[in-house]
Coordinates of N, CA and C in Angstrom, one line a residue:
M1 N -17.1 87.7 26.9 CA -16.4 87.5 28.2 C -15.6 86.1 28.2
I2 N -14.6 86.2 28.3 CA -13.5 85.0 28.5 C -13.8 84.2 29.8
L3 N -14.0 82.9 29.6 CA -14.1 81.9 30.6 C -12.9 81.4 31.1
T4 N -12.5 81.5 32.3 CA -11.4 80.8 32.8 C -11.6 79.5 33.2
K5 N -10.6 78.8 33.4 CA -10.5 77.3 33.8 C -11.1 77.1 35.0
A6 N -10.8 77.8 36.0 CA -11.4 78.0 37.2 C -13.0 78.0 37.3
Q7 N -13.4 79.0 36.5 CA -14.9 79.3 36.3 C -15.5 78.0 35.5
Y8 N -14.9 77.6 34.7 CA -15.4 76.2 34.0 C -15.4 75.1 35.0
D9 N -14.5 74.8 35.9 CA -14.5 73.7 36.9 C -15.4 74.2 37.9
E10 N -15.7 75.3 38.2 CA -16.9 75.7 39.3 C -18.2 75.2 38.8
I11 N -18.4 75.6 37.5 CA -19.6 75.4 36.8 C -19.9 73.8 36.7
A12 N -18.9 73.2 36.3 CA -18.9 71.6 36.0 C -19.1 70.9 37.4
Q13 N -18.5 71.3 38.5 CA -18.8 70.9 39.8 C -20.2 71.1 40.2
C14 N -20.7 72.0 40.0 CA -22.1 72.3 40.3 C -23.1 71.5 39.4
L15 N -22.7 71.0 38.3 CA -23.5 70.2 37.6 C -23.7 68.7 38.1
V16 N -22.6 68.3 39.0 CA -22.8 67.0 39.5 C -24.0 66.7 40.1
S17 N -24.6 67.6 40.8 CA -25.9 67.3 41.5 C -27.1 67.7 41.1
V18 N -27.1 68.0 39.6 CA -28.6 68.4 39.2 C -28.8 67.7 37.9
P19 N -30.1 67.5 37.9 CA -30.6 66.6 36.6 C -30.5 67.4 35.3
P20 N -30.5 66.7 34.3 CA -30.4 67.4 32.9 C -31.8 67.9 32.5
T21 N -32.4 68.7 33.1 CA -33.6 69.4 32.8 C -33.7 70.8 32.5
R22 N -34.6 71.4 31.9 CA -34.5 72.7 31.6 C -34.8 73.6 32.9
Q23 N -35.3 73.0 33.9 CA -35.4 73.5 35.2 C -34.0 73.9 35.8
S24 N -33.3 72.7 35.6 CA -31.9 72.7 36.3 C -31.0 73.9 35.4
L25 N -31.2 74.1 34.2 CA -30.6 75.1 33.5 C -30.8 76.5 33.9
R26 N -32.1 76.7 34.3 CA -32.5 78.0 34.7 C -32.0 78.3 36.2
K27 N -31.9 77.3 37.0 CA -31.3 77.3 38.3 C -29.7 77.6 38.1
L28 N -29.2 77.1 37.2 CA -27.6 77.3 36.7 C -27.5 78.8 36.4
K29 N -28.4 79.3 35.6 CA -28.4 80.7 35.2 C -28.6 81.7 36.5
Q30 N -29.1 81.3 37.3 CA -29.3 82.1 38.6 C -28.0 82.1 39.3
R31 N -27.6 80.9 39.5 CA -26.2 80.7 40.1 C -25.1 81.5 39.5
F32 N -25.1 81.4 38.2 CA -23.8 82.1 37.6 C -24.6 83.2 36.5
P33 N -24.9 84.3 37.2 CA -25.6 85.3 36.2 C -24.8 86.0 35.2
S34 N -23.5 86.0 35.5 CA -22.4 86.7 34.6 C -22.3 86.0 33.4
Q35 N -22.7 84.5 33.4 CA -22.4 83.8 32.1 C -23.5 83.7 31.2
S36 N -23.4 83.8 30.0 CA -24.5 83.8 29.0 C -25.1 82.4 29.2
Q37 N -26.5 82.3 28.7 CA -27.2 81.1 28.6 C -26.6 80.1 27.8
A38 N -26.0 80.6 26.5 CA -25.3 79.8 25.6 C -24.2 79.1 26.2
T39 N -23.4 79.8 26.9 CA -22.0 79.2 27.6 C -22.6 78.1 28.6
L40 N -23.6 78.4 29.4 CA -24.0 77.5 30.4 C -24.6 76.2 29.6
L41 N -25.4 76.4 28.8 CA -25.9 75.2 28.1 C -24.9 74.4 27.4
S42 N -23.8 75.0 26.8 CA -22.8 74.4 26.2 C -21.9 73.4 27.3
I43 N -21.8 74.0 28.3 CA -20.9 73.4 29.5 C -21.9 72.3 29.9
F44 N -23.2 72.5 30.1 CA -24.1 71.6 30.8 C -24.2 70.4 29.9
S45 N -24.2 70.6 28.5 CA -24.5 69.4 27.6 C -23.1 68.6 27.4
Q46 N -21.9 69.2 27.6 CA -20.6 68.6 27.5 C -20.5 67.7 28.6
E47 N -20.8 68.1 30.0 CA -20.6 67.5 31.1 C -21.5 66.3 31.3
Y48 N -22.8 66.6 30.8 CA -23.7 65.5 31.1 C -23.4 64.3 30.0
Q49 N -23.1 64.8 28.9 CA -22.8 63.8 27.8 C -21.7 62.8 28.2
K50 N -20.8 63.4 28.9 CA -19.5 62.7 29.3 C -20.1 61.7 30.5
H51 N -20.9 62.2 31.3 CA -21.6 61.3 32.3 C -22.4 60.2 31.8
I52 N -23.2 60.4 30.8 CA -24.1 59.5 30.3 C -23.2 58.4 29.5
K53 N -22.0 58.7 29.1 CA -21.2 57.7 28.4 C -20.6 56.8 29.3
R54 N -20.3 57.4 30.6 CA -19.7 56.8 31.5 C -20.6 55.6 32.2
T55 N -21.9 56.1 32.4 CA -22.8 55.2 33.1 C -23.9 54.5 32.2
H56 N -23.8 54.6 30.8 CA -24.7 54.1 29.9 C -25.1 52.7 30.1
A57 N -23.9 52.0 30.2 CA -24.1 50.3 30.2 C -24.9 50.0 31.6
K58 N -24.7 50.6 32.7 CA -25.5 50.0 33.8 C -27.0 50.3 33.7
H59 N -27.4 51.1 32.8 CA -29.1 51.4 32.7 C -29.5 50.3 31.6
H60 N -28.6 49.7 30.9 CA -29.1 48.9 30.0 C -28.9 47.4 30.2
T61 N -28.7 47.0 31.3 CA -28.6 45.5 31.8 C -30.2 45.3 31.9
S62 N -30.3 43.8 31.8 CA -31.7 43.2 31.8 C -32.3 43.5 33.2
E63 N -31.6 43.5 34.2 CA -32.1 43.7 35.4 C -32.6 45.3 35.5
A64 N -31.7 46.1 35.3 CA -31.9 47.4 35.2 C -33.4 47.9 34.4
I65 N -33.3 47.3 33.3 CA -34.6 47.6 32.5 C -35.8 47.0 33.0
E66 N -35.8 45.8 33.6 CA -36.9 45.3 34.2 C -37.4 46.1 35.3
S67 N -36.5 46.5 36.3 CA -36.6 47.2 37.3 C -37.3 48.6 37.0
Y68 N -36.7 49.2 36.1 CA -37.3 50.6 35.5 C -38.8 50.4 35.0
Y69 N -39.0 49.3 34.2 CA -40.3 49.1 33.7 C -41.4 48.8 34.9
Q70 N -41.0 47.8 35.8 CA -41.9 47.9 36.8 C -42.1 49.0 37.8
R71 N -41.2 49.8 38.0 CA -41.4 51.0 38.5 C -42.4 52.0 37.7
Y72 N -42.3 52.0 36.5 CA -43.0 52.9 35.7 C -44.4 52.3 35.8
L73 N -44.8 51.1 35.7 CA -46.1 50.3 35.8 C -46.5 50.7 37.1
N74 N -45.9 50.6 38.2 CA -46.5 50.9 39.5 C -46.8 52.6 39.7
G75 N -45.8 53.2 39.1 CA -46.2 54.8 39.2 C -47.4 55.1 38.6
V76 N -47.5 54.6 37.1 CA -48.7 55.2 36.5 C -49.9 54.4 36.9
G77 N -49.8 53.2 37.6 CA -51.0 52.6 38.1 C -51.4 53.5 39.4
E78 N -50.7 54.2 40.1 CA -51.1 55.0 41.1 C -51.7 56.3 40.6
N79 N -50.8 56.7 39.6 CA -51.3 58.1 39.1 C -50.7 58.3 37.7
G80 N -51.5 57.9 36.7 CA -51.1 58.1 35.5 C -50.7 59.4 34.9
A81 N -51.2 60.5 35.7 CA -51.1 62.0 35.0 C -49.7 62.5 35.9
A82 N -49.1 61.8 36.8 CA -48.0 62.4 37.4 C -46.6 62.0 36.5
P83 N -45.7 62.9 36.5 CA -44.5 62.6 35.5 C -43.6 61.5 36.1
V84 N -44.1 60.3 35.9 CA -43.3 59.2 36.6 C -42.2 58.9 35.9
L85 N -42.2 58.9 34.5 CA -40.8 58.6 34.0 C -39.8 59.5 34.1
L86 N -40.3 60.9 34.1 CA -39.3 62.0 34.2 C -38.7 62.0 35.6
E87 N -39.5 61.6 36.6 CA -38.9 61.6 38.1 C -38.0 60.5 38.2
L88 N -38.4 59.3 37.5 CA -37.4 58.1 37.6 C -36.3 58.4 36.9
A89 N -36.2 59.0 35.9 CA -34.9 59.4 35.0 C -34.1 60.5 36.0
N90 N -34.7 61.3 36.7 CA -33.8 62.2 37.6 C -33.5 61.6 38.6
E91 N -34.1 60.7 39.1 CA -33.8 59.8 40.2 C -32.6 58.8 40.1
V92 N -32.5 58.2 39.0 CA -31.4 57.2 38.9 C -30.2 58.2 38.0
D93 N -30.3 59.3 37.6 CA -29.4 60.2 37.0 C -29.2 59.7 35.7
Y94 N -30.4 59.7 34.9 CA -30.2 59.2 33.4 C -31.0 60.2 32.6
A95 N -30.7 60.6 31.3 CA -31.3 61.5 30.5 C -32.9 61.0 30.2
P96 N -33.7 61.9 30.5 CA -35.2 61.7 30.5 C -35.5 60.9 29.0
S97 N -34.9 61.6 27.9 CA -35.3 61.0 26.6 C -34.9 59.6 26.5
L98 N -33.6 59.2 27.1 CA -33.2 57.9 26.9 C -33.8 57.1 27.8
M99 N -34.3 57.5 29.0 CA -35.2 56.6 29.9 C -36.5 56.2 29.0
A100 N -37.1 57.3 28.4 CA -38.3 57.1 27.6 C -38.1 55.9 26.5
R101 N -36.9 56.1 25.9 CA -36.7 54.9 24.9 C -36.6 53.7 25.6
I102 N -35.9 53.6 26.7 CA -35.9 52.2 27.3 C -37.3 51.6 27.7
I103 N -38.3 52.4 28.2 CA -39.5 52.0 28.7 C -40.4 51.8 27.4
L104 N -40.2 52.5 26.3 CA -41.0 52.4 25.2 C -40.6 51.1 24.5
E105 N -39.4 50.8 24.3 CA -38.9 49.5 23.9 C -39.4 48.4 24.5
R106 N -39.2 48.5 25.9 CA -39.9 47.3 26.7 C -41.3 47.2 26.6
F107 N -42.0 48.2 26.5 CA -43.5 48.2 26.4 C -43.9 47.5 25.1
L108 N -43.3 48.0 23.9 CA -43.5 47.5 22.7 C -43.1 45.8 22.5
Q109 N -42.0 45.5 23.1 CA -41.5 44.2 23.1 C -42.8 43.1 23.9
E110 N -43.4 43.8 24.7 CA -44.5 43.1 25.5 C -45.9 43.1 24.9
H111 N -46.0 44.0 24.1 CA -47.4 44.3 23.3 C -47.5 44.0 21.8
E112 N -46.2 43.8 21.4 CA -46.2 43.7 19.7 C -45.7 42.2 19.6
E113 N -46.0 41.6 18.5 CA -45.8 40.2 17.9 C -44.3 40.1 17.7
A114 N -43.8 41.2 16.9 CA -42.5 41.2 16.6 C -41.6 42.2 17.3
P115 N -40.2 42.2 17.5 CA -39.4 43.3 18.3 C -39.6 44.6 17.6
P116 N -39.7 45.7 18.1 CA -39.8 46.7 17.5 C -38.5 47.4 16.7
S117 N -38.6 47.9 15.5 CA -37.4 48.3 14.9 C -36.9 49.7 15.4
K118 N -35.7 50.0 15.1 CA -35.3 51.3 15.6 C -35.9 52.5 15.0
S119 N -36.3 52.3 13.5 CA -37.0 53.3 13.0 C -38.6 53.6 13.5
V120 N -39.0 52.4 13.9 CA -40.2 52.6 14.8 C -40.2 53.3 16.1
I121 N -39.3 52.9 16.8 CA -39.0 53.6 18.0 C -38.6 55.0 17.8
N122 N -37.7 55.4 16.9 CA -37.4 56.8 16.6 C -38.6 57.5 16.2
S123 N -39.5 57.0 15.3 CA -40.7 57.7 14.9 C -41.5 57.9 16.1
M124 N -41.7 57.0 17.1 CA -42.8 57.2 18.1 C -42.1 58.4 19.1
L125 N -40.8 58.3 19.2 CA -40.3 59.3 19.9 C -40.3 60.8 19.3
R126 N -40.2 60.8 18.0 CA -40.6 62.1 17.5 C -41.9 62.7 17.6
D127 N -42.7 61.6 17.4 CA -44.4 62.0 17.5 C -44.9 60.9 18.5
P128 N -44.8 61.2 19.7 CA -45.5 60.3 20.8 C -46.7 59.7 20.5
S129 N -47.7 60.8 19.7 CA -49.0 60.5 19.5 C -49.3 59.1 18.7
Q130 N -48.1 58.6 18.2 CA -48.0 57.2 17.4 C -47.9 56.1 18.5
I131 N -47.6 56.3 19.8 CA -47.7 55.3 20.7 C -48.9 54.7 21.0
P132 N -49.2 53.5 21.0 CA -50.5 52.8 21.1 C -51.0 52.8 22.5
D133 N -50.6 53.6 23.3 CA -51.0 53.6 24.8 C -50.9 55.3 25.4
G134 N -52.0 55.9 25.4 CA -52.1 57.3 25.9 C -51.3 57.7 27.2
V135 N -51.5 56.9 28.1 CA -50.6 57.3 29.2 C -49.0 57.3 29.1
L136 N -48.5 56.1 28.2 CA -47.1 56.1 27.9 C -46.7 57.2 27.1
A137 N -47.8 57.5 26.1 CA -47.4 58.8 25.1 C -47.2 60.0 25.9
N138 N -47.9 60.2 26.8 CA -47.8 61.4 27.7 C -46.6 61.4 28.5
Q139 N -46.3 60.2 29.0 CA -44.9 60.2 29.9 C -43.9 60.2 29.0
V140 N -43.8 59.7 27.7 CA -42.7 60.0 26.7 C -42.7 61.4 26.4
Y141 N -43.7 62.2 26.2 CA -43.7 63.5 25.7 C -43.2 64.3 26.7
Q142 N -43.4 64.1 28.1 CA -42.8 64.8 29.2 C -41.4 64.7 29.2
C143 N -40.8 63.6 29.0 CA -39.4 63.2 28.9 C -38.8 64.2 27.8
I144 N -39.6 64.1 26.6 CA -38.9 64.7 25.5 C -38.6 66.2 25.8
V145 N -39.8 66.8 26.1 CA -39.9 68.4 26.4 C -39.0 68.8 27.4
N146 N -38.6 68.0 28.4 CA -37.9 68.5 29.5 C -36.4 68.0 29.4
D147 N -36.0 67.3 28.5 CA -34.6 67.0 28.4 C -34.0 68.1 27.4
C148 N -32.9 68.6 28.1 CA -32.1 69.7 27.1 C -30.8 69.1 26.6
C149 N -30.7 67.8 26.8 CA -29.3 67.5 26.2 C -29.6 66.1 25.3
Y150 N -30.6 65.5 25.3 CA -30.9 64.4 24.3 C -32.2 64.5 23.9
G151 N -32.4 63.5 22.8 CA -34.0 63.6 22.4 C -34.2 64.2 20.9
P152 N -35.3 63.9 20.5 CA -35.7 64.6 19.2 C -35.8 65.9 19.0
L153 N -36.2 66.7 20.2 CA -36.5 67.9 20.3 C -35.0 68.8 20.2
V154 N -34.3 68.1 21.1 CA -32.7 68.9 21.1 C -32.0 68.7 19.5
D155 N -32.4 67.4 19.1 CA -31.8 67.2 17.7 C -32.3 68.1 16.7
C156 N -33.7 68.6 17.0 CA -34.2 69.5 15.8 C -33.5 71.0 16.1
I157 N -33.2 71.2 17.3 CA -32.8 72.5 17.7 C -31.3 72.6 17.2
K158 N -30.6 71.5 17.3 CA -29.1 71.5 17.0 C -29.1 71.6 15.4
H159 N -30.0 70.9 14.6 CA -30.1 71.0 13.2 C -30.4 72.5 12.9
A160 N -31.4 73.0 13.4 CA -31.7 74.4 13.0 C -30.8 75.4 13.1
I161 N -29.8 75.3 14.3 CA -28.8 76.2 14.6 C -27.7 75.8 13.5
G162 N -27.5 74.7 13.2 CA -26.3 74.4 12.1 C -27.0 75.0 10.8
H163 N -28.1 74.8 10.4 CA -28.5 75.4 9.2 C -28.5 76.9 9.2
E164 N -28.7 77.4 10.2 CA -28.7 78.8 10.4 C -27.0 79.4 10.3
H165 N -26.2 78.8 10.8 CA -24.8 79.0 10.9 C -24.2 78.7 9.3
E166 N -24.8 77.7 8.6 CA -24.5 77.4 7.2 C -24.9 78.6 6.2
V167 N -26.1 79.1 6.6 CA -26.6 80.2 5.8 C -25.8 81.6 5.9
L168 N -25.4 81.8 7.1 CA -24.7 82.9 7.5 C -23.3 82.9 6.9
L169 N -22.7 81.7 6.8 CA -21.3 81.4 6.2 C -21.4 81.5 4.8
R170 N -22.4 81.2 4.0 CA -22.7 81.3 2.6 C -22.7 82.7 2.5
D171 N -23.6 83.4 3.1 CA -23.5 85.0 2.8 C -22.3 85.7 3.0
L172 N -21.5 85.2 3.9 CA -20.2 85.9 4.3 C -19.2 85.6 3.0
L173 N -19.3 84.4 2.6 CA -18.3 84.0 1.5 C -19.0 84.7 0.0
L174 N -20.1 84.9 -0.1 CA -20.7 85.6 -1.2 C -20.3 87.0 -1.2
E175 N -20.5 87.6 0.2 CA -20.1 89.0 0.3 C -18.7 89.3 0.0
K176 N -17.8 88.5 0.3 CA -16.3 88.5 0.1 C -15.9 88.2 -1.3
N177 N -16.9 87.7 -2.2 CA -16.4 87.2 -3.5 C -15.5 86.2 -3.5
L178 N -15.7 85.2 -2.6 CA -14.8 84.1 -2.6 C -15.4 82.9 -3.3
S179 N -14.6 82.2 -4.3 CA -15.1 81.0 -5.0 C -15.2 79.7 -4.1
F180 N -16.3 79.2 -4.0 CA -16.4 77.8 -3.1 C -17.4 76.8 -3.8
L181 N -17.3 75.8 -3.2 CA -18.2 74.6 -3.6 C -18.9 74.3 -2.4
D182 N -20.4 74.1 -2.6 CA -21.1 73.8 -1.3 C -21.3 72.3 -1.2
E183 N -22.0 71.9 -0.2 CA -22.2 70.6 0.1 C -22.7 69.6 -1.0
D184 N -23.7 70.2 -1.8 CA -24.4 69.4 -2.8 C -23.5 69.3 -4.0
Q185 N -22.7 70.3 -4.3 CA -21.8 70.3 -5.4 C -20.7 69.2 -5.2
L186 N -20.2 69.4 -3.9 CA -19.3 68.2 -3.6 C -19.7 66.8 -3.7
R187 N -20.7 66.6 -3.3 CA -21.6 65.2 -3.3 C -21.8 64.8 -4.7
A188 N -22.1 65.7 -5.6 CA -22.3 65.4 -7.0 C -21.0 65.1 -7.6
R189 N -19.8 65.6 -7.1 CA -18.6 65.3 -7.7 C -17.9 64.1 -7.0
G190 N -18.7 63.4 -6.3 CA -18.1 62.2 -5.7 C -17.4 62.2 -4.4
Y191 N -17.4 63.2 -3.8 CA -16.6 63.4 -2.7 C -17.1 62.5 -1.5
D192 N -16.3 61.7 -0.7 CA -17.0 60.9 0.3 C -17.3 61.8 1.5
K193 N -16.3 62.9 2.0 CA -16.6 63.7 3.0 C -17.1 65.1 2.3
T194 N -18.2 65.6 2.9 CA -18.7 66.9 2.4 C -18.9 68.0 3.6
P195 N -17.9 68.7 3.6 CA -18.1 69.8 4.7 C -19.1 70.8 4.0
D196 N -19.4 71.8 4.7 CA -20.5 72.8 4.2 C -20.0 73.5 3.0
F197 N -18.7 73.9 2.9 CA -18.1 74.7 1.9 C -16.7 74.2 1.8
I198 N -16.2 74.4 0.6 CA -14.6 74.1 0.4 C -14.4 75.4 -0.5
L199 N -13.2 76.0 0.0 CA -12.8 77.2 -0.9 C -12.1 76.7 -2.3
Q200 N -12.3 77.2 -3.4 CA -11.8 76.7 -4.6 C -10.5 77.4 -4.8
V201 N -10.3 78.5 -4.0 CA -8.8 79.1 -4.2 C -8.3 79.4 -2.8
P202 N -7.3 78.9 -2.4 CA -6.8 79.2 -1.1 C -6.7 80.4 -0.9
V203 N -7.1 81.1 0.5 CA -7.1 82.5 1.1 C -6.0 82.5 2.2
G204 N -5.2 83.5 2.0 CA -4.1 83.8 3.1 C -4.8 84.6 4.1
L205 N -4.6 84.4 5.4 CA -5.0 85.1 6.5 C -3.8 85.6 7.2
G206 N -3.8 87.0 7.5 CA -2.7 87.5 8.3 C -3.4 88.4 9.3
R207 N -2.5 88.9 10.2 CA -2.8 90.1 11.2 C -2.8 91.3 10.5
A208 N -3.8 92.1 11.1 CA -3.9 93.4 10.4 C -2.8 94.3 11.3

């Protein structure tokens, strides 16, 4: 089904008022039942990433970080089982996984002797059980699994889809008996840029 500019704009306008969660994506599907899940997710991701880039800086000021951290502490102090971080991210219109990163970094700065490295932060976001605080680990986990645009879970899904398409393309090239070099072969030959495949013999394409 071809998506018109007017249809795209209608979907994009609808996204202005919804948080980037899987629940919102389900509501979007109900609102636009004629569009595929993949189409809606693609538009959802593109529009939200534009929004995050526009507003990223304001969430990373020292004042904003301290405000978020104190609100997190107050929230879990009242009810540690409630989705405090997820609700905070939705309230301030910021990606849940990115909010989790802000709070995790601030927590570690307060409780560790040395500033946390990026690799340590990334490892804890991929596996929240490594976080040395059970309540925060649960809060981070809730953010990760409910974020459909950012975070390690989304990265894994994107990687899996990319690998699947690479396998399909390789099978197609072999089926058509086309000579090609794959990424590993290109890297071994010293190529700086390594696309999935490069055809060794040019192929002409024409209309049937």
